[in-house]
Each structure stands twice: as C-alpha cells, then as structure tokens.
mmCIF file of C-alpha atoms in Angstrom:
data_model
loop_
_atom_site.group_PDB
_atom_site.id
_atom_site.type_symbol
_atom_site.label_atom_id
_atom_site.label_comp_id
_atom_site.label_asym_id
_atom_site.label_seq_id
_atom_site.Cartn_x
_atom_site.Cartn_y
_atom_site.Cartn_z
ATOM 1 C CA MET A 1 0.000 0.000 0.000
ATOM 2 C CA LYS A 2 2.833 2.411 0.892
ATOM 3 C CA THR A 3 4.503 1.661 -2.437
ATOM 4 C CA ALA A 4 1.281 2.447 -4.323
ATOM 5 C CA ILE A 5 0.849 5.744 -2.471
ATOM 6 C CA LEU A 6 4.486 6.684 -3.057
ATOM 7 C CA THR A 7 4.169 5.804 -6.753
ATOM 8 C CA LEU A 8 0.988 7.861 -7.119
ATOM 9 C CA ALA A 9 2.529 10.800 -5.273
ATOM 10 C CA THR A 10 5.600 10.657 -7.514
ATOM 11 C CA LEU A 11 3.451 10.518 -10.652
ATOM 12 C CA ALA A 12 1.356 13.414 -9.383
ATOM 13 C CA LEU A 13 4.478 15.456 -8.729
ATOM 14 C CA LEU A 14 5.871 14.720 -12.177
ATOM 15 C CA SER A 15 2.535 15.469 -13.864
ATOM 16 C CA ALA A 16 1.973 18.652 -11.888
ATOM 17 C CA THR A 17 5.404 19.987 -12.719
ATOM 18 C CA ALA A 18 4.959 19.125 -16.391
ATOM 19 C CA PHE A 19 2.574 22.075 -16.902
ATOM 20 C CA ALA A 20 5.101 24.521 -15.471
ATOM 21 C CA GLU A 21 7.588 25.691 -18.094
ATOM 22 C CA THR A 22 10.452 26.348 -15.689
ATOM 23 C CA LYS A 23 10.523 27.713 -12.184
ATOM 24 C CA PRO A 24 9.088 31.178 -12.781
ATOM 25 C CA LYS A 25 10.894 34.285 -11.598
ATOM 26 C CA VAL A 26 8.473 36.045 -9.286
ATOM 27 C CA PRO A 27 9.392 39.347 -7.637
ATOM 28 C CA ALA A 28 9.686 38.834 -3.848
ATOM 29 C CA SER A 29 7.013 41.434 -3.121
ATOM 30 C CA GLU A 30 4.592 39.720 -5.507
ATOM 31 C CA GLU A 31 5.451 36.250 -4.190
ATOM 32 C CA SER A 32 4.455 37.251 -0.682
ATOM 33 C CA GLN A 33 1.151 38.759 -1.836
ATOM 34 C CA ILE A 34 0.329 35.716 -3.987
ATOM 35 C CA PHE A 35 0.885 33.222 -1.184
ATOM 36 C CA LYS A 36 -0.982 35.343 1.366
ATOM 37 C CA ALA A 37 -3.971 35.692 -0.986
ATOM 38 C CA ALA A 38 -4.110 31.877 -1.171
ATOM 39 C CA GLY A 39 -3.997 31.526 2.625
ATOM 40 C CA PHE A 40 -0.381 30.411 2.976
ATOM 41 C CA THR A 41 1.870 31.579 5.809
ATOM 42 C CA LYS A 42 5.635 31.999 5.802
ATOM 43 C CA ALA A 43 7.481 29.399 7.878
ATOM 44 C CA LYS A 44 11.243 29.857 7.811
ATOM 45 C CA LYS A 45 12.099 29.657 4.086
ATOM 46 C CA ALA A 46 8.882 28.065 2.800
ATOM 47 C CA TRP A 47 5.230 28.997 2.371
ATOM 48 C CA LYS A 48 2.881 26.568 4.143
ATOM 49 C CA ALA A 49 -0.834 25.868 4.066
ATOM 50 C CA ASP A 50 -2.946 23.147 5.664
ATOM 51 C CA CYS A 51 -1.711 20.547 3.163
ATOM 52 C CA GLY A 52 1.989 21.321 3.094
ATOM 53 C CA THR A 53 4.503 23.530 1.383
ATOM 54 C CA GLY A 54 3.417 25.426 -1.709
ATOM 55 C CA GLU A 55 5.397 26.486 -4.729
ATOM 56 C CA ILE A 56 4.563 28.897 -7.505
ATOM 57 C CA THR A 57 4.684 26.777 -10.645
ATOM 58 C CA ALA A 58 3.422 29.395 -13.109
ATOM 59 C CA TYR A 59 3.507 33.203 -13.138
ATOM 60 C CA LYS A 60 2.064 34.691 -16.299
ATOM 61 C CA ASP A 61 -1.046 36.236 -17.810
ATOM 62 C CA LEU A 62 -3.441 33.300 -18.207
ATOM 63 C CA ASN A 63 -6.453 35.175 -19.586
ATOM 64 C CA GLY A 64 -4.953 37.934 -21.740
ATOM 65 C CA ASP A 65 -6.019 40.854 -19.531
ATOM 66 C CA GLY A 66 -2.480 42.215 -19.219
ATOM 67 C CA LEU A 67 -2.202 41.257 -15.522
ATOM 68 C CA LYS A 68 -0.119 38.453 -14.074
ATOM 69 C CA ASP A 69 -1.702 35.310 -12.650
ATOM 70 C CA ALA A 70 -0.050 32.621 -10.571
ATOM 71 C CA ILE A 71 -0.512 28.937 -9.956
ATOM 72 C CA ILE A 72 0.512 27.566 -6.583
ATOM 73 C CA SER A 73 0.929 23.802 -6.391
ATOM 74 C CA ASP A 74 1.122 21.705 -3.268
ATOM 75 C CA TYR A 75 1.330 17.971 -2.746
ATOM 76 C CA SER A 76 -0.183 15.693 -0.120
ATOM 77 C CA THR A 77 -1.924 12.346 -0.268
ATOM 78 C CA MET A 78 -3.434 13.159 3.145
ATOM 79 C CA CYS A 79 -5.258 16.176 1.675
ATOM 80 C CA TYR A 80 -5.659 15.191 -1.960
ATOM 81 C CA GLY A 81 -6.008 11.405 -1.803
ATOM 82 C CA ASN A 82 -4.821 9.350 -4.783
ATOM 83 C CA THR A 83 -4.262 12.476 -6.852
ATOM 84 C CA GLY A 84 -1.626 13.604 -4.380
ATOM 85 C CA ALA A 85 -1.655 17.175 -5.693
ATOM 86 C CA GLY A 86 -3.657 20.346 -5.467
ATOM 87 C CA TYR A 87 -3.429 23.811 -6.933
ATOM 88 C CA TYR A 88 -4.561 27.375 -6.462
ATOM 89 C CA ILE A 89 -5.056 29.947 -9.210
ATOM 90 C CA VAL A 90 -4.381 33.444 -7.918
ATOM 91 C CA ALA A 91 -5.189 36.412 -10.158
ATOM 92 C CA GLN A 92 -3.872 39.937 -9.906
ATOM 93 C CA GLN A 93 -6.709 42.466 -9.856
ATOM 94 C CA ARG A 94 -6.721 45.886 -11.540
ATOM 95 C CA ASN A 95 -6.053 47.522 -8.139
ATOM 96 C CA GLY A 96 -2.842 45.450 -7.805
ATOM 97 C CA GLN A 97 -4.237 43.117 -5.142
ATOM 98 C CA TRP A 98 -4.188 39.338 -5.592
ATOM 99 C CA GLN A 99 -7.243 37.108 -5.295
ATOM 100 C CA THR A 100 -7.606 33.326 -5.254
ATOM 101 C CA ILE A 101 -10.117 32.371 -7.923
ATOM 102 C CA LEU A 102 -9.761 28.592 -7.733
ATOM 103 C CA LYS A 103 -8.541 25.993 -5.247
ATOM 104 C CA GLU A 104 -8.770 22.373 -6.423
ATOM 105 C CA ALA A 105 -7.425 18.912 -5.819
ATOM 106 C CA GLY A 106 -5.910 17.612 -9.027
ATOM 107 C CA MET A 107 -3.551 18.707 -11.757
ATOM 108 C CA PRO A 108 -4.604 21.509 -14.100
ATOM 109 C CA ASP A 109 -4.347 21.158 -17.849
ATOM 110 C CA PHE A 110 -5.152 24.486 -19.522
ATOM 111 C CA LEU A 111 -7.183 23.978 -22.680
ATOM 112 C CA LYS A 112 -7.559 26.162 -25.779
ATOM 113 C CA THR A 113 -11.296 26.628 -25.142
ATOM 114 C CA LYS A 114 -12.185 29.626 -23.019
ATOM 115 C CA GLY A 115 -14.809 30.876 -20.616
ATOM 116 C CA LYS A 116 -15.815 34.431 -19.790
ATOM 117 C CA ASP A 117 -13.146 37.150 -19.765
ATOM 118 C CA GLY A 118 -10.693 34.967 -21.705
ATOM 119 C CA TRP A 119 -10.015 32.508 -18.869
ATOM 120 C CA PRO A 120 -8.961 29.132 -20.261
ATOM 121 C CA ASP A 121 -10.995 26.018 -19.546
ATOM 122 C CA ILE A 122 -9.150 23.695 -17.177
ATOM 123 C CA GLU A 123 -9.166 19.937 -17.387
ATOM 124 C CA ASN A 124 -8.777 18.921 -13.755
ATOM 125 C CA GLY A 125 -6.647 15.783 -14.035
ATOM 126 C CA GLY A 126 -5.788 12.994 -11.677
ATOM 127 C CA PRO A 127 -6.199 9.237 -11.548
ATOM 128 C CA GLY A 128 -8.877 7.876 -13.858
ATOM 129 C CA PHE A 129 -10.152 8.218 -17.397
ATOM 130 C CA CYS A 130 -12.808 10.927 -17.317
ATOM 131 C CA PHE A 131 -12.001 14.384 -15.985
ATOM 132 C CA GLU A 132 -14.070 17.427 -15.206
ATOM 133 C CA VAL A 133 -13.449 20.476 -17.346
ATOM 134 C CA LEU A 134 -13.908 23.680 -15.393
ATOM 135 C CA ARG A 135 -15.025 26.909 -17.079
ATOM 136 C CA TRP A 136 -14.886 30.463 -15.711
ATOM 137 C CA ASN A 137 -18.369 32.039 -15.663
ATOM 138 C CA GLY A 138 -17.245 35.525 -14.639
ATOM 139 C CA GLN A 139 -17.384 34.793 -10.926
ATOM 140 C CA GLU A 140 -16.044 31.283 -10.432
ATOM 141 C CA TYR A 141 -14.816 28.148 -12.163
ATOM 142 C CA LYS A 142 -17.628 25.563 -12.418
ATOM 143 C CA VAL A 143 -17.837 22.109 -13.998
ATOM 144 C CA HIS A 144 -18.708 22.628 -17.664
ATOM 145 C CA ARG A 145 -18.229 19.137 -19.129
ATOM 146 C CA TYR A 146 -16.240 15.906 -18.774
ATOM 147 C CA GLU A 147 -13.447 14.814 -21.131
ATOM 148 C CA TYR A 148 -10.776 12.229 -21.631
ATOM 149 C CA GLN A 149 -8.043 12.925 -24.184
ATOM 150 C CA GLY A 150 -10.181 15.638 -25.777
ATOM 151 C CA LYS A 151 -13.291 13.472 -26.157
ATOM 152 C CA ALA A 152 -16.533 13.760 -24.197
ATOM 153 C CA CYS A 153 -17.067 11.163 -21.473
ATOM 154 C CA THR A 154 -19.411 10.537 -18.564
ATOM 155 C CA LEU A 155 -18.686 9.644 -14.974
ATOM 156 C CA ASN A 156 -20.100 6.323 -13.850
#
C-alpha cells in the first residue's frame, strides 16, 4: 500500500510539474502577496498551508487581460487522496491586489477553449479516465463538461 501511495505521489508530482515551463521568476514582493492571498503563511524559508509547502509553478497572464496570474501547487496524499496534488489559481486584480479564484485537488491542464473574460478552460486531471473540465463564468470556475483525451465522457 505504501509503495502504491508513493508511486501515485511521484506521478502526481511529475505530472503537476509538467505544466510549469520552468521555475518562474516572481518578484519577492509579488510572491508574498500571492501566497498570502491563497492563505499560505511563511514558515522559515517556505510557504505553508494546511496541506503542506506550496510552490509557484506558473507566473504569467493566463487570460490575456495584461495582468499576471499565478498557480501555486502543493502535494499531499493526506489532503488530496490518490491524486496527491492540489493547486490554487491566484489572479492579480486591476487595483494590484491578488485574489484566489480557484482551489482544487488535481492537476490543471489548460485547454484552448475559453470561458468568460478569456479565462482558459481547465481539465482537472488525476487518476482515472474521465475528468471534469472547469469553465470560468465571470465569478467562479464551475464544472462545464467531462473529457478524456479531448473526447466527451461521462462519470459512472
């Protein structure tokens, strides 16, 4: 059982880091605001939340509004079960403040299809063969459809 959990956690870590190009360069002042907006607290040299240590795995404009957005990833089978990973999407607002717009268990795969305000649809991956695709409706990400490898599917 421990081997299976370790294997799943390793796969989750590898999959979650696959969507990050390279470790993004985030200004220290922005890094602090991003983590605080997501509910993390500074502990020595790391940012911690209820599930463990977080890391910013993407720092770029995700929706084409000219403002930076960030993805924080953290990993824990205790919090996220077999998926072993979770993520937060934190968006910079026009007033310069940061706001968490999504917190999910899973591994995000940003699709070419878009919701309101140019936000990309997100296939929320993990173990299995049919994943929810989340779409931004202007106020929150909600389940829009289910897909596997770009094809519609249904949960059993």
